[in-house]
Amino acid sequence: MSTLTAVARNAEGFLERVEDWDRELALEIAREAGIAELTDRHWLVVNYMRDTYIKTGTAPTIRTLGKESGVQVKELYALFPKGPAKLAAKIGGIPKPKGCI
Amino acid sequence: MSLDKVSIIVSKGSLEGVYPALIMANGARMEGIEANVFFTFFGMDAINKARHDAIKVATVGNPGLHLMTWLGGVPGISALVTKQMMKQMEKLDIPPIPEFLELISDSGGKLYACKASVEMFGLTKDDFIPQVESIITVGEFYQMAAGGQINFT
C-alpha cells in the first residue's frame, strides 16, 4: 500500500505540505521519477535541498547546489538525470525551485 | 507534448547577447532537456579564452539602457554598466560567463563553435575553452538540432 496516495500533492507531484514528508515517501517519489534506489550521494543532495529550504524559505540554485551540497554538478546530473534541483526538491518534499538558475 | 531538445545560436558578443542564451541553456538542462549552444560570429567571444572574461554590455545603440546617446560612447561607461550588472547578477547567483559555461558543460550541455566563423576570424580550437566540444559546420548543427527547437540570439 503506497503512502504516497495519502498525502496531498500538486499537479507536478510536489508535496503540498513540507511537514508531510518522511524518508519512506522520499523513496516512493524517487521510484516514481525513475530513480530505483536512493544512495548516500542522493541523500546528501536531498537533505541539503530540504535543509536549505526549511532554513531560508527558498531552494538553492544549481550553482549553489554544486558548490555547497558536497556533490558537484557533473555528479548531480548523473544522480538526477532529469534535473537535479527539481527532482531533489520533489524527493525532499519541498516546493519546486522558483528561480531560473 | 514535451520539449526534449533545444539548440541555441549565439551570434552577438555583448553581455546581453550572451547571457540570455546561457540562462536558457542551463534552464533547459535543469528541466532535463537536452541543450546545445552554437557560437557564431561575435558570439564566439564567449568561448574565446582570451576574451570571455571581458564581455561587456553594449552601451551604444542600446535604447533599453535609457542612457543619453552621447553618454553611451564615453570611455569607461560600458565597463561601468557591465560592473553594475554583474553585481546584480551575482546577487541572483548567476555566475560570470566562464563559470557559467563550465556549469552548462558539467550539466551535460554541449558547446560548439561555427566553422565558417572560425575560419573567417582565423581562429583554431586552441583559442577556445576546453569545454567546447568541436568546431562544426552549419549542416552538422542542423543534424544535431533535428527533432528539437532552435533559438537564435
Coordinates of N, CA and C in Angstrom, one line a residue:
Chain A
M1 N 0.9 -1.2 0.0 CA 0.0 0.0 0.0 C 0.9 1.2 0.0
S2 N 0.7 2.1 -1.0 CA 1.5 3.3 -1.1 C 1.1 4.3 -0.1
T3 N 2.0 4.9 0.6 CA 1.7 6.0 1.5 C 1.6 7.3 0.7
L4 N 2.1 7.3 -0.6 CA 2.0 8.5 -1.4 C 0.6 8.9 -1.7
T5 N -0.3 8.0 -1.8 CA -1.7 8.3 -2.1 C -2.4 9.0 -0.9
A6 N -1.8 8.9 0.3 CA -2.3 9.5 1.5 C -2.0 11.0 1.7
V7 N -1.0 11.5 0.9 CA -0.6 12.9 1.1 C -1.0 13.8 -0.1
A8 N -1.2 15.1 0.2 CA -1.6 16.0 -0.9 C -0.4 16.4 -1.7
R9 N -0.6 16.3 -3.0 CA 0.5 16.7 -4.0 C -0.1 17.6 -5.1
N10 N 0.7 18.5 -5.6 CA 0.2 19.3 -6.7 C 0.3 18.5 -8.0
A11 N -0.1 19.2 -9.1 CA -0.2 18.5 -10.4 C 1.1 17.9 -10.9
E12 N 2.2 18.6 -10.5 CA 3.5 18.1 -10.9 C 4.1 17.0 -9.9
G13 N 3.4 16.8 -8.8 CA 3.8 15.7 -7.9 C 4.6 16.2 -6.7
F14 N 4.7 17.6 -6.5 CA 5.4 18.1 -5.4 C 4.4 18.1 -4.2
L15 N 5.0 17.8 -3.0 CA 4.1 17.7 -1.8 C 3.5 19.1 -1.5
E16 N 2.3 19.1 -1.1 CA 1.6 20.4 -0.7 C 2.1 20.9 0.6
R17 N 2.4 20.0 1.5 CA 2.9 20.4 2.9 C 4.2 19.7 3.2
V18 N 5.2 20.6 3.5 CA 6.6 20.2 3.7 C 6.6 19.2 4.9
E19 N 5.7 19.4 5.9 CA 5.7 18.5 7.1 C 5.2 17.1 6.9
D20 N 4.6 16.9 5.7 CA 4.1 15.5 5.4 C 5.2 14.6 5.1
W21 N 6.4 15.1 4.8 CA 7.5 14.3 4.3 C 8.1 13.4 5.3
D22 N 8.5 12.2 4.8 CA 9.4 11.3 5.5 C 10.2 10.5 4.5
R23 N 11.2 9.8 5.0 CA 12.1 9.1 4.1 C 11.5 8.0 3.3
E24 N 10.4 7.4 3.8 CA 9.7 6.4 3.1 C 9.0 7.1 1.8
L25 N 8.4 8.2 2.1 CA 7.8 9.0 1.0 C 8.8 9.4 -0.1
A26 N 10.0 9.8 0.4 CA 11.1 10.2 -0.5 C 11.4 9.1 -1.4
L27 N 11.5 7.9 -0.9 CA 11.8 6.7 -1.7 C 10.8 6.4 -2.8
E28 N 9.5 6.6 -2.4 CA 8.4 6.3 -3.3 C 8.4 7.4 -4.4
I29 N 8.7 8.6 -4.1 CA 8.7 9.7 -5.1 C 9.9 9.4 -6.0
A30 N 11.0 9.0 -5.5 CA 12.2 8.7 -6.3 C 11.9 7.6 -7.3
R31 N 11.3 6.6 -6.8 CA 10.9 5.4 -7.7 C 10.0 5.9 -8.8
E32 N 9.0 6.7 -8.4 CA 8.1 7.2 -9.4 C 8.8 8.0 -10.5
A33 N 9.9 8.7 -10.1 CA 10.7 9.5 -11.0 C 11.7 8.7 -11.7
G34 N 11.8 7.5 -11.5 CA 12.7 6.6 -12.3 C 14.0 6.4 -11.6
I35 N 14.1 6.8 -10.3 CA 15.3 6.5 -9.5 C 15.0 5.4 -8.6
A36 N 15.6 4.2 -8.9 CA 15.2 2.9 -8.2 C 15.6 2.9 -6.7
E37 N 16.9 3.4 -6.5 CA 17.4 3.4 -5.1 C 18.0 4.8 -4.8
L38 N 17.8 5.2 -3.5 CA 18.5 6.4 -3.1 C 19.8 6.1 -2.4
T39 N 20.9 6.4 -3.0 CA 22.2 6.2 -2.4 C 22.5 7.3 -1.4
D40 N 23.6 7.1 -0.7 CA 24.1 8.1 0.3 C 24.3 9.5 -0.5
R41 N 24.8 9.4 -1.7 CA 25.0 10.6 -2.5 C 23.7 11.3 -2.8
H42 N 22.7 10.5 -3.2 CA 21.4 11.1 -3.4 C 20.9 11.8 -2.1
W43 N 21.0 11.1 -1.0 CA 20.5 11.7 0.3 C 21.3 13.0 0.6
L44 N 22.5 13.0 0.3 CA 23.3 14.2 0.6 C 22.7 15.4 -0.1
V45 N 22.3 15.2 -1.3 CA 21.7 16.3 -2.1 C 20.3 16.6 -1.6
V46 N 19.5 15.6 -1.4 CA 18.1 15.7 -1.0 C 18.0 16.4 0.4
N47 N 18.9 16.0 1.3 CA 18.9 16.6 2.6 C 19.3 18.1 2.6
Y48 N 20.3 18.3 1.7 CA 20.8 19.7 1.6 C 19.7 20.6 1.1
M49 N 19.0 20.1 0.0 CA 17.9 20.9 -0.5 C 16.8 21.2 0.5
R50 N 16.5 20.2 1.2 CA 15.4 20.3 2.2 C 15.8 21.2 3.4
D51 N 17.0 21.0 3.9 CA 17.5 21.8 5.0 C 17.6 23.3 4.6
T52 N 18.1 23.5 3.4 CA 18.2 24.9 2.9 C 16.9 25.6 2.8
Y53 N 15.9 24.8 2.3 CA 14.6 25.4 2.1 C 14.0 25.7 3.5
I54 N 14.1 24.8 4.4 CA 13.5 24.9 5.7 C 14.2 26.1 6.5
K55 N 15.5 26.3 6.2 CA 16.2 27.3 6.9 C 16.0 28.7 6.3
T56 N 15.9 28.7 4.9 CA 15.9 30.1 4.3 C 14.6 30.4 3.6
G57 N 13.7 29.4 3.4 CA 12.5 29.6 2.7 C 12.6 29.5 1.2
T58 N 13.8 29.3 0.6 CA 14.0 29.1 -0.8 C 14.9 27.9 -1.0
A59 N 14.7 27.3 -2.2 CA 15.6 26.2 -2.5 C 16.9 26.8 -3.2
P60 N 18.0 26.1 -3.0 CA 19.2 26.7 -3.6 C 19.2 26.6 -5.1
T61 N 20.0 27.4 -5.7 CA 20.2 27.4 -7.2 C 21.1 26.2 -7.5
I62 N 21.2 25.8 -8.8 CA 22.0 24.7 -9.2 C 23.5 25.0 -8.9
R63 N 23.8 26.3 -9.1 CA 25.2 26.8 -8.8 C 25.6 26.5 -7.4
T64 N 24.7 26.9 -6.5 CA 25.0 26.7 -5.0 C 24.9 25.2 -4.7
L65 N 24.0 24.5 -5.3 CA 23.9 23.1 -5.0 C 25.2 22.4 -5.4
G66 N 25.8 22.8 -6.5 CA 27.0 22.2 -7.0 C 28.2 22.5 -6.1
K67 N 28.1 23.7 -5.5 CA 29.3 24.2 -4.7 C 29.2 23.8 -3.2
E68 N 27.9 23.7 -2.7 CA 27.8 23.6 -1.2 C 27.2 22.2 -0.8
S69 N 26.6 21.5 -1.6 CA 26.0 20.3 -1.2 C 26.9 19.1 -0.9
G70 N 28.2 19.3 -1.5 CA 29.1 18.2 -1.3 C 29.1 17.3 -2.6
V71 N 28.2 17.6 -3.5 CA 28.1 16.8 -4.7 C 28.3 17.8 -5.9
Q72 N 29.3 17.6 -6.8 CA 29.5 18.6 -7.8 C 28.5 18.4 -9.0
V73 N 28.4 19.4 -9.9 CA 27.4 19.5 -10.9 C 27.3 18.2 -11.8
K74 N 28.5 17.7 -12.2 CA 28.5 16.6 -13.1 C 27.8 15.4 -12.4
E75 N 28.2 15.2 -11.2 CA 27.6 14.0 -10.4 C 26.1 14.3 -10.1
L76 N 25.8 15.6 -9.9 CA 24.4 15.9 -9.6 C 23.5 15.4 -10.8
Y77 N 24.0 15.6 -12.0 CA 23.2 15.2 -13.2 C 23.3 13.7 -13.4
A78 N 24.3 13.1 -12.9 CA 24.4 11.6 -13.0 C 23.4 11.0 -12.0
L79 N 23.3 11.6 -10.9 CA 22.3 11.1 -9.9 C 20.9 11.4 -10.2
F80 N 20.6 12.6 -10.8 CA 19.3 13.0 -11.1 C 19.2 13.5 -12.5
P81 N 19.2 12.6 -13.5 CA 19.4 13.0 -14.9 C 18.3 13.9 -15.4
K82 N 17.1 13.9 -14.8 CA 16.0 14.7 -15.3 C 16.0 16.1 -14.7
G83 N 17.1 16.5 -14.1 CA 17.1 17.8 -13.4 C 17.3 17.7 -11.9
P84 N 18.6 17.9 -11.5 CA 18.9 17.7 -10.0 C 18.1 18.6 -9.1
A85 N 18.0 19.9 -9.3 CA 17.3 20.8 -8.4 C 15.8 20.4 -8.3
K86 N 15.2 20.2 -9.4 CA 13.8 19.9 -9.5 C 13.5 18.6 -8.8
L87 N 14.2 17.6 -9.2 CA 14.0 16.2 -8.7 C 14.3 16.1 -7.2
A88 N 15.5 16.7 -6.8 CA 15.8 16.6 -5.4 C 14.8 17.4 -4.5
A89 N 14.3 18.4 -5.1 CA 13.2 19.2 -4.3 C 12.0 18.3 -4.2
K90 N 11.6 17.6 -5.2 CA 10.4 16.8 -5.2 C 10.6 15.6 -4.2
I91 N 11.8 15.0 -4.3 CA 12.0 13.9 -3.4 C 12.2 14.3 -2.0
G92 N 12.7 15.6 -1.8 CA 12.9 16.1 -0.5 C 11.6 16.7 0.1
G93 N 10.5 16.7 -0.6 CA 9.2 17.2 -0.1 C 9.1 18.7 0.0
I94 N 9.9 19.4 -0.8 CA 9.8 20.9 -0.7 C 9.2 21.4 -2.1
P95 N 8.7 22.6 -2.2 CA 8.1 23.1 -3.4 C 9.2 23.2 -4.5
K96 N 8.7 23.2 -5.8 CA 9.6 23.3 -6.9 C 10.4 24.6 -6.9
P97 N 11.7 24.5 -7.1 CA 12.5 25.8 -7.0 C 12.0 26.8 -8.0
K98 N 11.9 28.1 -7.5 CA 11.2 29.1 -8.3 C 12.2 29.8 -9.3
G99 N 13.5 29.8 -8.9 CA 14.4 30.6 -9.7 C 14.7 30.1 -11.1
C100 N 15.3 30.9 -12.0 CA 15.7 30.5 -13.3 C 17.1 29.9 -13.4
I101 N 17.8 29.9 -12.3 CA 19.2 29.4 -12.3 C 19.3 28.1 -11.5
Chain B
M1 N 2.6 18.1 -25.5 CA 3.9 17.5 -26.0 C 5.0 18.1 -25.2
S2 N 6.0 17.3 -24.8 CA 7.1 17.9 -24.0 C 8.2 18.2 -25.0
L3 N 9.1 19.1 -24.6 CA 10.2 19.5 -25.4 C 11.4 18.7 -24.9
D4 N 12.1 18.1 -25.8 CA 13.2 17.2 -25.4 C 14.6 17.8 -25.7
K5 N 14.7 18.8 -26.6 CA 16.0 19.3 -27.0 C 15.9 20.8 -27.5
V6 N 16.8 21.6 -27.1 CA 16.9 23.0 -27.6 C 18.3 23.2 -28.1
S7 N 18.4 23.9 -29.2 CA 19.7 24.3 -29.8 C 19.7 25.8 -29.9
I8 N 20.7 26.4 -29.3 CA 20.6 27.9 -29.2 C 21.9 28.4 -29.9
I9 N 21.6 29.4 -30.8 CA 22.7 30.0 -31.6 C 23.0 31.4 -30.9
V10 N 24.3 31.6 -30.6 CA 24.7 32.9 -30.0 C 25.5 33.6 -31.1
S11 N 25.0 34.8 -31.6 CA 25.7 35.4 -32.6 C 26.3 36.8 -32.2
K12 N 26.0 37.2 -31.0 CA 26.5 38.5 -30.5 C 27.5 38.4 -29.4
G13 N 28.4 39.3 -29.3 CA 29.5 39.2 -28.3 C 29.3 40.2 -27.2
S14 N 28.1 40.7 -27.0 CA 27.8 41.6 -25.9 C 27.2 40.8 -24.7
L15 N 27.3 41.4 -23.5 CA 26.8 40.7 -22.3 C 25.3 40.3 -22.5
E16 N 24.6 41.2 -23.1 CA 23.1 41.0 -23.2 C 22.8 40.1 -24.4
G17 N 23.9 39.8 -25.2 CA 23.7 38.9 -26.3 C 24.0 37.5 -25.8
V18 N 24.9 37.4 -24.8 CA 25.4 36.0 -24.4 C 24.6 35.5 -23.3
Y19 N 24.3 36.3 -22.2 CA 23.7 35.8 -21.0 C 22.3 35.1 -21.3
P20 N 21.4 35.7 -22.0 CA 20.1 35.0 -22.2 C 20.3 33.6 -22.7
A21 N 21.2 33.4 -23.7 CA 21.4 32.1 -24.2 C 21.9 31.1 -23.2
L22 N 22.8 31.6 -22.3 CA 23.4 30.7 -21.3 C 22.3 30.4 -20.3
I23 N 21.5 31.4 -19.9 CA 20.4 31.1 -19.0 C 19.4 30.1 -19.5
M24 N 19.1 30.3 -20.8 CA 18.1 29.4 -21.5 C 18.7 27.9 -21.5
A25 N 20.0 27.8 -21.8 CA 20.6 26.5 -22.0 C 20.7 25.8 -20.6
N26 N 21.1 26.6 -19.6 CA 21.2 26.0 -18.3 C 19.8 25.6 -17.8
G27 N 18.9 26.5 -18.0 CA 17.5 26.2 -17.6 C 16.9 25.0 -18.3
A28 N 17.3 24.8 -19.5 CA 16.9 23.5 -20.2 C 17.4 22.3 -19.5
R29 N 18.7 22.3 -19.2 CA 19.3 21.2 -18.5 C 18.7 20.9 -17.2
M30 N 18.3 22.0 -16.5 CA 17.7 21.9 -15.2 C 16.3 21.2 -15.3
E31 N 15.7 21.3 -16.5 CA 14.4 20.7 -16.7 C 14.6 19.3 -17.3
G32 N 15.8 18.9 -17.5 CA 16.1 17.6 -18.1 C 16.0 17.6 -19.6
I33 N 16.1 18.8 -20.2 CA 16.0 19.0 -21.6 C 17.4 19.0 -22.2
E34 N 17.7 18.3 -23.3 CA 19.0 18.3 -23.9 C 19.3 19.8 -24.4
A35 N 20.5 20.2 -24.3 CA 20.9 21.6 -24.7 C 22.2 21.7 -25.5
N36 N 22.1 22.3 -26.7 CA 23.3 22.6 -27.5 C 23.4 24.1 -27.6
V37 N 24.6 24.6 -27.5 CA 24.8 26.0 -27.8 C 25.9 26.2 -28.9
F38 N 25.5 26.9 -29.9 CA 26.3 27.1 -31.1 C 26.8 28.5 -31.2
F39 N 28.1 28.8 -31.1 CA 28.6 30.1 -31.1 C 29.1 30.5 -32.4
T40 N 28.6 31.6 -33.0 CA 28.9 32.1 -34.3 C 29.2 33.5 -34.3
F41 N 29.9 34.0 -35.3 CA 30.3 35.4 -35.4 C 30.9 36.0 -34.1
F42 N 30.4 37.1 -33.6 CA 31.0 37.7 -32.4 C 30.6 37.0 -31.2
G43 N 29.6 36.1 -31.3 CA 29.2 35.3 -30.2 C 30.3 34.4 -29.7
M44 N 31.3 34.1 -30.6 CA 32.4 33.3 -30.3 C 33.3 33.9 -29.2
D45 N 33.2 35.2 -29.0 CA 34.0 35.8 -27.9 C 33.7 35.1 -26.5
A46 N 32.4 34.6 -26.4 CA 32.0 34.0 -25.1 C 32.8 32.7 -24.8
I47 N 33.3 32.1 -25.9 CA 34.1 30.8 -25.6 C 35.5 31.0 -26.0
N48 N 35.9 32.2 -26.3 CA 37.3 32.5 -26.6 C 38.1 32.8 -25.3
K49 N 39.1 31.9 -25.0 CA 39.8 32.0 -23.7 C 40.3 33.4 -23.4
A50 N 40.8 34.1 -24.5 CA 41.4 35.4 -24.2 C 40.3 36.5 -24.1
R51 N 39.1 36.2 -24.4 CA 38.1 37.3 -24.4 C 36.9 37.1 -23.5
H52 N 36.6 35.8 -23.1 CA 35.3 35.6 -22.4 C 35.2 36.2 -21.0
D53 N 36.3 36.6 -20.5 CA 36.3 37.3 -19.2 C 36.0 38.7 -19.3
A54 N 35.9 39.3 -20.5 CA 35.8 40.7 -20.7 C 34.6 41.0 -21.6
I55 N 33.5 40.2 -21.5 CA 32.3 40.5 -22.3 C 31.6 41.7 -21.6
K56 N 31.2 42.7 -22.4 CA 30.6 43.9 -21.9 C 29.2 44.2 -22.4
V57 N 28.5 45.0 -21.6 CA 27.2 45.5 -22.1 C 27.4 46.5 -23.2
A58 N 26.6 46.4 -24.3 CA 26.7 47.4 -25.3 C 26.0 48.6 -24.9
T59 N 26.7 49.7 -24.7 CA 26.1 50.9 -24.2 C 25.8 51.9 -25.3
V60 N 26.3 51.6 -26.5 CA 26.0 52.4 -27.7 C 24.9 51.7 -28.5
G61 N 23.9 52.4 -29.0 CA 22.9 51.8 -29.8 C 22.0 50.8 -29.0
N62 N 21.8 51.1 -27.7 CA 21.1 50.2 -26.8 C 20.0 51.0 -26.1
P63 N 18.9 51.3 -26.8 CA 17.9 52.2 -26.2 C 17.3 51.6 -24.8
G64 N 17.4 50.3 -24.6 CA 16.9 49.7 -23.4 C 17.6 50.2 -22.2
L65 N 18.8 50.7 -22.3 CA 19.5 51.2 -21.2 C 19.0 52.6 -20.7
H66 N 18.3 53.3 -21.6 CA 17.8 54.6 -21.2 C 18.9 55.6 -20.8
L67 N 20.0 55.5 -21.5 CA 21.1 56.4 -21.3 C 21.1 57.4 -22.5
M68 N 21.6 58.6 -22.3 CA 21.7 59.6 -23.4 C 22.6 59.0 -24.4
T69 N 22.3 59.2 -25.7 CA 23.1 58.5 -26.7 C 24.6 58.9 -26.6
W70 N 24.9 60.1 -26.4 CA 26.3 60.6 -26.4 C 27.0 59.9 -25.2
L71 N 26.3 59.7 -24.1 CA 26.9 59.2 -22.9 C 27.4 57.7 -23.1
G72 N 26.6 57.0 -23.9 CA 26.9 55.6 -24.1 C 28.3 55.4 -24.7
G73 N 28.8 56.4 -25.4 CA 30.1 56.3 -26.1 C 31.2 56.8 -25.3
V74 N 31.0 57.4 -24.1 CA 32.0 57.9 -23.3 C 32.9 56.8 -22.8
P75 N 34.3 56.9 -22.9 CA 35.1 55.8 -22.4 C 34.8 55.4 -21.0
G76 N 34.8 54.1 -20.7 CA 34.6 53.6 -19.4 C 33.1 53.3 -19.0
I77 N 32.2 53.9 -19.8 CA 30.8 53.7 -19.5 C 30.4 52.3 -19.6
S78 N 30.8 51.6 -20.7 CA 30.5 50.2 -20.9 C 31.0 49.4 -19.7
A79 N 32.2 49.6 -19.3 CA 32.8 48.9 -18.2 C 32.0 49.1 -16.9
L80 N 31.6 50.3 -16.7 CA 30.9 50.7 -15.5 C 29.5 50.0 -15.5
V81 N 28.8 50.1 -16.6 CA 27.4 49.5 -16.7 C 27.6 48.0 -16.5
T82 N 28.6 47.4 -17.1 CA 28.8 45.9 -17.0 C 29.1 45.5 -15.6
K83 N 29.9 46.3 -14.9 CA 30.2 46.0 -13.5 C 28.9 46.0 -12.6
Q84 N 28.1 47.0 -12.8 CA 26.9 47.1 -12.1 C 26.0 45.9 -12.3
M85 N 25.9 45.6 -13.6 CA 25.0 44.5 -14.0 C 25.5 43.1 -13.4
M86 N 26.9 43.0 -13.4 CA 27.4 41.7 -12.9 C 27.2 41.6 -11.4
K87 N 27.2 42.8 -10.7 CA 27.0 42.8 -9.3 C 25.6 42.3 -9.0
Q88 N 24.7 42.8 -9.8 CA 23.2 42.5 -9.7 C 23.0 41.0 -9.9
M89 N 23.8 40.5 -10.9 CA 23.6 39.0 -11.3 C 24.2 38.1 -10.2
E90 N 25.3 38.6 -9.6 CA 25.9 37.8 -8.5 C 24.9 37.6 -7.4
K91 N 24.2 38.7 -7.1 CA 23.1 38.6 -6.1 C 22.1 37.5 -6.3
L92 N 21.8 37.3 -7.6 CA 20.9 36.3 -8.0 C 21.5 34.9 -8.2
D93 N 22.8 34.9 -7.9 CA 23.6 33.6 -8.0 C 23.7 33.2 -9.5
I94 N 23.8 34.2 -10.4 CA 24.1 34.0 -11.8 C 25.6 34.1 -11.9
P95 N 26.2 33.0 -12.4 CA 27.7 33.0 -12.4 C 28.3 33.9 -13.5
P96 N 29.5 34.4 -13.4 CA 30.2 35.0 -14.5 C 30.3 34.1 -15.7
I97 N 30.5 34.6 -16.9 CA 30.4 33.8 -18.2 C 31.3 32.6 -18.1
P98 N 32.6 32.7 -17.8 CA 33.5 31.5 -17.8 C 32.9 30.4 -16.9
E99 N 32.5 30.8 -15.7 CA 32.0 29.8 -14.7 C 30.6 29.2 -15.3
F100 N 29.9 30.1 -15.9 CA 28.5 29.7 -16.4 C 28.7 28.6 -17.5
L101 N 29.7 28.8 -18.3 CA 30.0 27.8 -19.4 C 30.4 26.5 -18.8
E102 N 31.2 26.5 -17.8 CA 31.6 25.3 -17.1 C 30.4 24.6 -16.5
L103 N 29.5 25.4 -15.9 CA 28.3 24.8 -15.3 C 27.5 24.1 -16.4
I104 N 27.3 24.8 -17.5 CA 26.4 24.2 -18.6 C 27.1 22.9 -19.1
S105 N 28.4 23.0 -19.3 CA 29.1 21.8 -19.8 C 29.0 20.6 -18.8
D106 N 29.3 21.0 -17.5 CA 29.2 19.9 -16.5 C 27.7 19.4 -16.4
S107 N 26.8 20.2 -16.7 CA 25.4 19.7 -16.7 C 25.0 18.9 -17.9
G108 N 26.0 18.7 -18.8 CA 25.7 17.9 -20.0 C 25.3 18.7 -21.2
G109 N 25.3 20.0 -21.1 CA 25.0 20.9 -22.2 C 26.2 20.9 -23.1
K110 N 26.0 20.9 -24.5 CA 27.1 20.8 -25.4 C 27.4 22.2 -26.1
L111 N 28.7 22.6 -26.1 CA 29.1 23.8 -26.7 C 29.8 23.6 -28.0
Y112 N 29.5 24.4 -29.0 CA 30.1 24.2 -30.4 C 30.5 25.6 -30.9
A113 N 31.5 25.6 -31.8 CA 31.9 26.8 -32.5 C 31.5 26.6 -34.0
C114 N 31.2 27.7 -34.6 CA 30.8 27.7 -36.0 C 32.0 27.7 -36.9
K115 N 32.1 26.7 -37.8 CA 33.3 26.5 -38.7 C 33.5 27.8 -39.6
A116 N 32.5 28.3 -40.2 CA 32.6 29.4 -41.1 C 33.2 30.6 -40.4
S117 N 32.7 30.9 -39.2 CA 33.2 32.0 -38.4 C 34.6 31.8 -37.9
V118 N 34.9 30.6 -37.5 CA 36.3 30.2 -37.0 C 37.3 30.5 -38.1
E119 N 36.9 30.1 -39.3 CA 37.8 30.4 -40.5 C 37.9 31.8 -40.8
M120 N 36.8 32.5 -40.7 CA 36.7 33.9 -41.1 C 37.6 34.8 -40.1
F121 N 37.5 34.4 -38.8 CA 38.3 35.2 -37.8 C 39.7 34.6 -37.6
G122 N 40.0 33.6 -38.4 CA 41.4 33.0 -38.3 C 41.7 32.4 -36.9
L123 N 40.7 31.7 -36.4 CA 40.9 31.0 -35.0 C 41.1 29.5 -35.2
T124 N 41.5 28.9 -34.1 CA 41.6 27.4 -34.0 C 41.0 27.0 -32.7
K125 N 40.9 25.6 -32.6 CA 40.2 25.1 -31.4 C 41.0 25.5 -30.1
D126 N 42.3 25.7 -30.3 CA 43.1 26.1 -29.1 C 42.7 27.5 -28.6
D127 N 42.1 28.3 -29.4 CA 41.6 29.6 -28.9 C 40.4 29.5 -28.0
F128 N 39.8 28.3 -28.0 CA 38.6 28.2 -27.2 C 38.8 27.5 -25.9
I129 N 37.8 27.7 -25.0 CA 37.9 27.0 -23.7 C 37.7 25.5 -23.9
P130 N 38.3 24.7 -23.0 CA 38.3 23.2 -23.3 C 36.9 22.6 -23.3
Q131 N 35.9 23.3 -22.8 CA 34.5 22.8 -22.8 C 33.9 22.8 -24.1
V132 N 34.5 23.5 -25.1 CA 33.9 23.4 -26.5 C 34.2 22.0 -27.1
E133 N 33.1 21.4 -27.5 CA 33.2 20.0 -28.0 C 33.9 20.0 -29.3
S134 N 33.5 20.8 -30.2 CA 34.2 20.8 -31.5 C 33.7 22.0 -32.4
I135 N 34.4 22.1 -33.5 CA 34.0 23.2 -34.5 C 33.2 22.5 -35.6
I136 N 32.0 22.9 -35.8 CA 31.1 22.2 -36.7 C 30.5 23.1 -37.8
T137 N 30.1 22.5 -38.8 CA 29.5 23.2 -40.0 C 28.0 23.5 -39.6
V138 N 27.4 24.3 -40.4 CA 26.0 24.6 -40.3 C 25.2 23.3 -40.5
G139 N 25.6 22.6 -41.5 CA 24.9 21.3 -41.8 C 25.0 20.4 -40.6
E140 N 26.1 20.3 -39.9 CA 26.3 19.4 -38.8 C 25.4 19.9 -37.6
F141 N 25.3 21.3 -37.5 CA 24.5 21.9 -36.5 C 23.0 21.5 -36.7
Y142 N 22.5 21.6 -37.9 CA 21.1 21.2 -38.2 C 20.9 19.7 -37.9
Q143 N 21.8 18.9 -38.2 CA 21.7 17.5 -37.9 C 21.5 17.2 -36.4
M144 N 22.4 18.0 -35.7 CA 22.4 17.8 -34.3 C 21.1 18.4 -33.7
A145 N 20.6 19.4 -34.3 CA 19.4 20.1 -33.7 C 18.1 19.4 -34.1
A146 N 18.2 18.5 -35.1 CA 17.0 17.9 -35.6 C 16.1 17.3 -34.5
G147 N 14.8 17.5 -34.6 CA 13.9 17.0 -33.7 C 13.6 17.9 -32.5
G148 N 14.4 18.9 -32.3 CA 14.3 19.9 -31.2 C 13.9 21.2 -31.7
Q149 N 14.1 22.2 -30.8 CA 13.8 23.6 -31.2 C 15.1 24.4 -31.3
I150 N 15.1 25.3 -32.3 CA 16.3 26.2 -32.5 C 15.9 27.6 -32.1
N151 N 16.8 28.2 -31.3 CA 16.6 29.6 -30.9 C 17.9 30.4 -31.4
F152 N 17.6 31.6 -31.9 CA 18.7 32.4 -32.3 C 18.8 33.7 -31.4
T153 N 19.9 34.0 -30.9 CA 20.0 35.2 -30.1 C 21.1 36.1 -30.6

